[in-house]
XYZ file of C-alpha atoms in Angstrom:
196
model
C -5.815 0.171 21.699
C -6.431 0.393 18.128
C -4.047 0.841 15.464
C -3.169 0.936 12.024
C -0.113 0.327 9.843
C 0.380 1.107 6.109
C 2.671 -0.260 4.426
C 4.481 1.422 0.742
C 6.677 -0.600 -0.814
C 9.353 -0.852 -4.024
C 8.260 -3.984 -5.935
C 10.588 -6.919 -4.874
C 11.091 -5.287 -1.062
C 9.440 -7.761 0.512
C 6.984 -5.613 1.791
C 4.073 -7.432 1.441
C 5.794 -10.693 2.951
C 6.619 -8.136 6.107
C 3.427 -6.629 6.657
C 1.354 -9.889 6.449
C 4.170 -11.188 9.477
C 3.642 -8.176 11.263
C -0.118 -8.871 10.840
C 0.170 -12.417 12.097
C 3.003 -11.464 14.785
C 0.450 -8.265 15.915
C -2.864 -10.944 15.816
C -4.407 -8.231 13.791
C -6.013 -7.948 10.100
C -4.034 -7.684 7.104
C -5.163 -6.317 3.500
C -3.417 -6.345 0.570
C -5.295 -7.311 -2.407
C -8.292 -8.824 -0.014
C -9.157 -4.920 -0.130
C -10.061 -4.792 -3.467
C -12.549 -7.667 -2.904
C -13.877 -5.643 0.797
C -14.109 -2.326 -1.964
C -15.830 -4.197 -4.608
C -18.599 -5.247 -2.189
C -19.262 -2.262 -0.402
C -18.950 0.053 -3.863
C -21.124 -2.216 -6.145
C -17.820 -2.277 -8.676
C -17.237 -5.496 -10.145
C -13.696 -7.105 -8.195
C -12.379 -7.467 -11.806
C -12.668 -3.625 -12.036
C -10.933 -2.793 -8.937
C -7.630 -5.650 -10.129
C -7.622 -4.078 -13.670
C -7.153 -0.837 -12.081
C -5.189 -1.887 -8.833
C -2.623 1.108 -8.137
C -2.885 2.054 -12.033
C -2.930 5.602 -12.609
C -5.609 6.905 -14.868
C -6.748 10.303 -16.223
C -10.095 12.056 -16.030
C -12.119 15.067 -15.440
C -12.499 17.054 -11.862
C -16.052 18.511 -11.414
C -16.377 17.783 -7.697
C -20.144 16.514 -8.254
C -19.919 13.877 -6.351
C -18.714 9.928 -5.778
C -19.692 8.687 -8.351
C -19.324 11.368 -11.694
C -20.533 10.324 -14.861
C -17.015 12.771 -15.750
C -14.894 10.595 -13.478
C -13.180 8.105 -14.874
C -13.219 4.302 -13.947
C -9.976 5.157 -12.588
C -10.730 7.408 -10.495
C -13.903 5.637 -9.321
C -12.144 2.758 -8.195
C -9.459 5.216 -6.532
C -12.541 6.721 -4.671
C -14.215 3.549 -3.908
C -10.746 1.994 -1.973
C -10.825 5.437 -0.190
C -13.994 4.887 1.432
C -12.953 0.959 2.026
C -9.517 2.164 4.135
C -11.676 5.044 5.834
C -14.116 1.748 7.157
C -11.501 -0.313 7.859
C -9.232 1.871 9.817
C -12.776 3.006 12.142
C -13.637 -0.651 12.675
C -10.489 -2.844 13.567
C -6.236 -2.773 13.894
C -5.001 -4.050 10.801
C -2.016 -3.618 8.319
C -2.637 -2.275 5.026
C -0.298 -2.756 1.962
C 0.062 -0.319 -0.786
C -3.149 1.828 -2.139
C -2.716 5.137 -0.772
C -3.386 4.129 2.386
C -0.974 6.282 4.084
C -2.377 9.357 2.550
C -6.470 8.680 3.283
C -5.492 8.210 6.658
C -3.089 10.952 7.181
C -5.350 12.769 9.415
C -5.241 9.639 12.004
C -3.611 9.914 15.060
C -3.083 6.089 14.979
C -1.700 5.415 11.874
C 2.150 4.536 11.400
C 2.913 4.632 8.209
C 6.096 2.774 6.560
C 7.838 2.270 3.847
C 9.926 -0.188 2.591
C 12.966 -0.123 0.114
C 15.632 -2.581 -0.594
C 19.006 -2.319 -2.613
C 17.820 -3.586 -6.261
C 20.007 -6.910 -6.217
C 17.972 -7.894 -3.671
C 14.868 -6.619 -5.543
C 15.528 -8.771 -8.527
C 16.595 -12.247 -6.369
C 13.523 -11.752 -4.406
C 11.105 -11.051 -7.779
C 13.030 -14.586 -9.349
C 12.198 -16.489 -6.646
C 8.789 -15.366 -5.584
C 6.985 -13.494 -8.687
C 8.835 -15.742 -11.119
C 10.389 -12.773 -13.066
C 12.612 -13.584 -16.089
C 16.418 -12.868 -14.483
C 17.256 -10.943 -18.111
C 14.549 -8.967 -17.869
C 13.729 -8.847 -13.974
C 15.778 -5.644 -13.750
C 13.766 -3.670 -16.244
C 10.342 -5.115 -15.290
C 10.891 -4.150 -11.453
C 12.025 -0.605 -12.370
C 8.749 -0.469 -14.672
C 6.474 -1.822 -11.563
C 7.948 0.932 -9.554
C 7.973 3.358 -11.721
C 3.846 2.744 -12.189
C 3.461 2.440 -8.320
C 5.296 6.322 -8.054
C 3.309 7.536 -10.731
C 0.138 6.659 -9.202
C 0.837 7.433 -5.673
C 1.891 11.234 -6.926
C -1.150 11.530 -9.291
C -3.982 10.345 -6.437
C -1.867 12.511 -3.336
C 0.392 15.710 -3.100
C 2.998 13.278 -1.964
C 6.295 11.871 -3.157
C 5.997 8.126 -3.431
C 8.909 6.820 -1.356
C 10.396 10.032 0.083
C 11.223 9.773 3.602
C 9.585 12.600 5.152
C 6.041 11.367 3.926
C 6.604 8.520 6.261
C 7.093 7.636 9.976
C 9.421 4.825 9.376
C 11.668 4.184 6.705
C 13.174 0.183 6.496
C 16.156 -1.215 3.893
C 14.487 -4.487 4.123
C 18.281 -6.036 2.949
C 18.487 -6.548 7.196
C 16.053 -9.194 6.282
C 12.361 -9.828 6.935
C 12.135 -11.247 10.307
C 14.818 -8.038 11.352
C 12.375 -5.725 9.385
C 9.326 -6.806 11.217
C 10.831 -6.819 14.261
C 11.754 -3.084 13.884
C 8.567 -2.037 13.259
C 7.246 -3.807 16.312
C 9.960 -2.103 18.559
C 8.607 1.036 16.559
C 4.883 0.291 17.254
C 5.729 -0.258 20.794
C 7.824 2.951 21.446
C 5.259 5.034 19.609
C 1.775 3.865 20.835
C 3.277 3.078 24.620
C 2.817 -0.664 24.582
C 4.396 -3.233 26.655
């Protein structure tokens, strides 16, 4: 059976360390920023594009004339262009996608779990020290920016809340830990689509 899990995630949650184990631990595809290199290719938009944009909200004008406006923004354009890539992905193969919407283009799935991941913000900030190499005076401030930018552009591209628990299908404190948090959503994945 096919299936798909997104992943949303509070900077410093760990939740791209837990959906690339639950990717390995699944033996199915993972994408995280690898999608903006899949969207690039199939969209003609230059990969630097798609990382000076990644998950950055941007104005511009609605005129519903197609794809590719010459009123949209590059914003928006790149927004579009990932929509198509998740749409492609999520008819072709299982996989775990991190971050970009993904729970919202594929809303209308019936096998799509979607998750999201939170974690108490001392954890946040040990976890951005260690891995993303975040000043520890400033880590604080710079993780509640990150997140702040992430909820911003989440509401803006969906009529969603970023992070509110009925958007979602499962809801993890990842401070159980990452192996624990992975292994939850696998007992999830197994109640939900009936697999041994």
């Amino acid at each position: 059976m096919k299936f798909i899990i997104t992943i949303g995630r509070e900077y410093g949650s760990g939740g791209r360390f837990i959906g690339e184990l639950l990717a390995k631990k699944l033996n199915i595809s993972f994408y995280d920023e690898n999608l903006l290199t899949k969207a690039s290719e199939e969209s003609g938009l230059s990969e630097f594009v798609f990382k000076s944009y990644d998950e950055k909200k941007d104005a511009f004008f609605v005129n519903g004339a197609g794809l590719y406006s010459y009123d949209m923004s590059l914003g928006q354009k790149v927004f579009l262009a990932q929509f198509e890539t998740i749409k492609n992905i999520a008819k072709n193969e299982s996989c775990v996608i991190v971050g970009r919407c993904a729970d919202y283009v594929l809303k209308d799935m019936e096998n799509v779990i979607s998750i999201f991941i939170c974690a108490p913000m001392e954890d946040k900030i040990e976890r951005a020290i260690k891995y993303y190499g975040l000043n520890p005076n400033k880590a604080q401030s710079q993780i509640a920016k990150i997140n702040k930018k992430r909820k911003s552009y989440y509401n803006y591209y969906t009529d969603r809340d970023w992070g509110k628990a009925n958007n979602y299908d499962l809801c993890i404190n990842s401070n159980i830990g990452i192996d624990e948090s992975v292994e939850a959503i696998i007992a999830y994945v197994k109640a939900r689509f009936h697999i041994e």
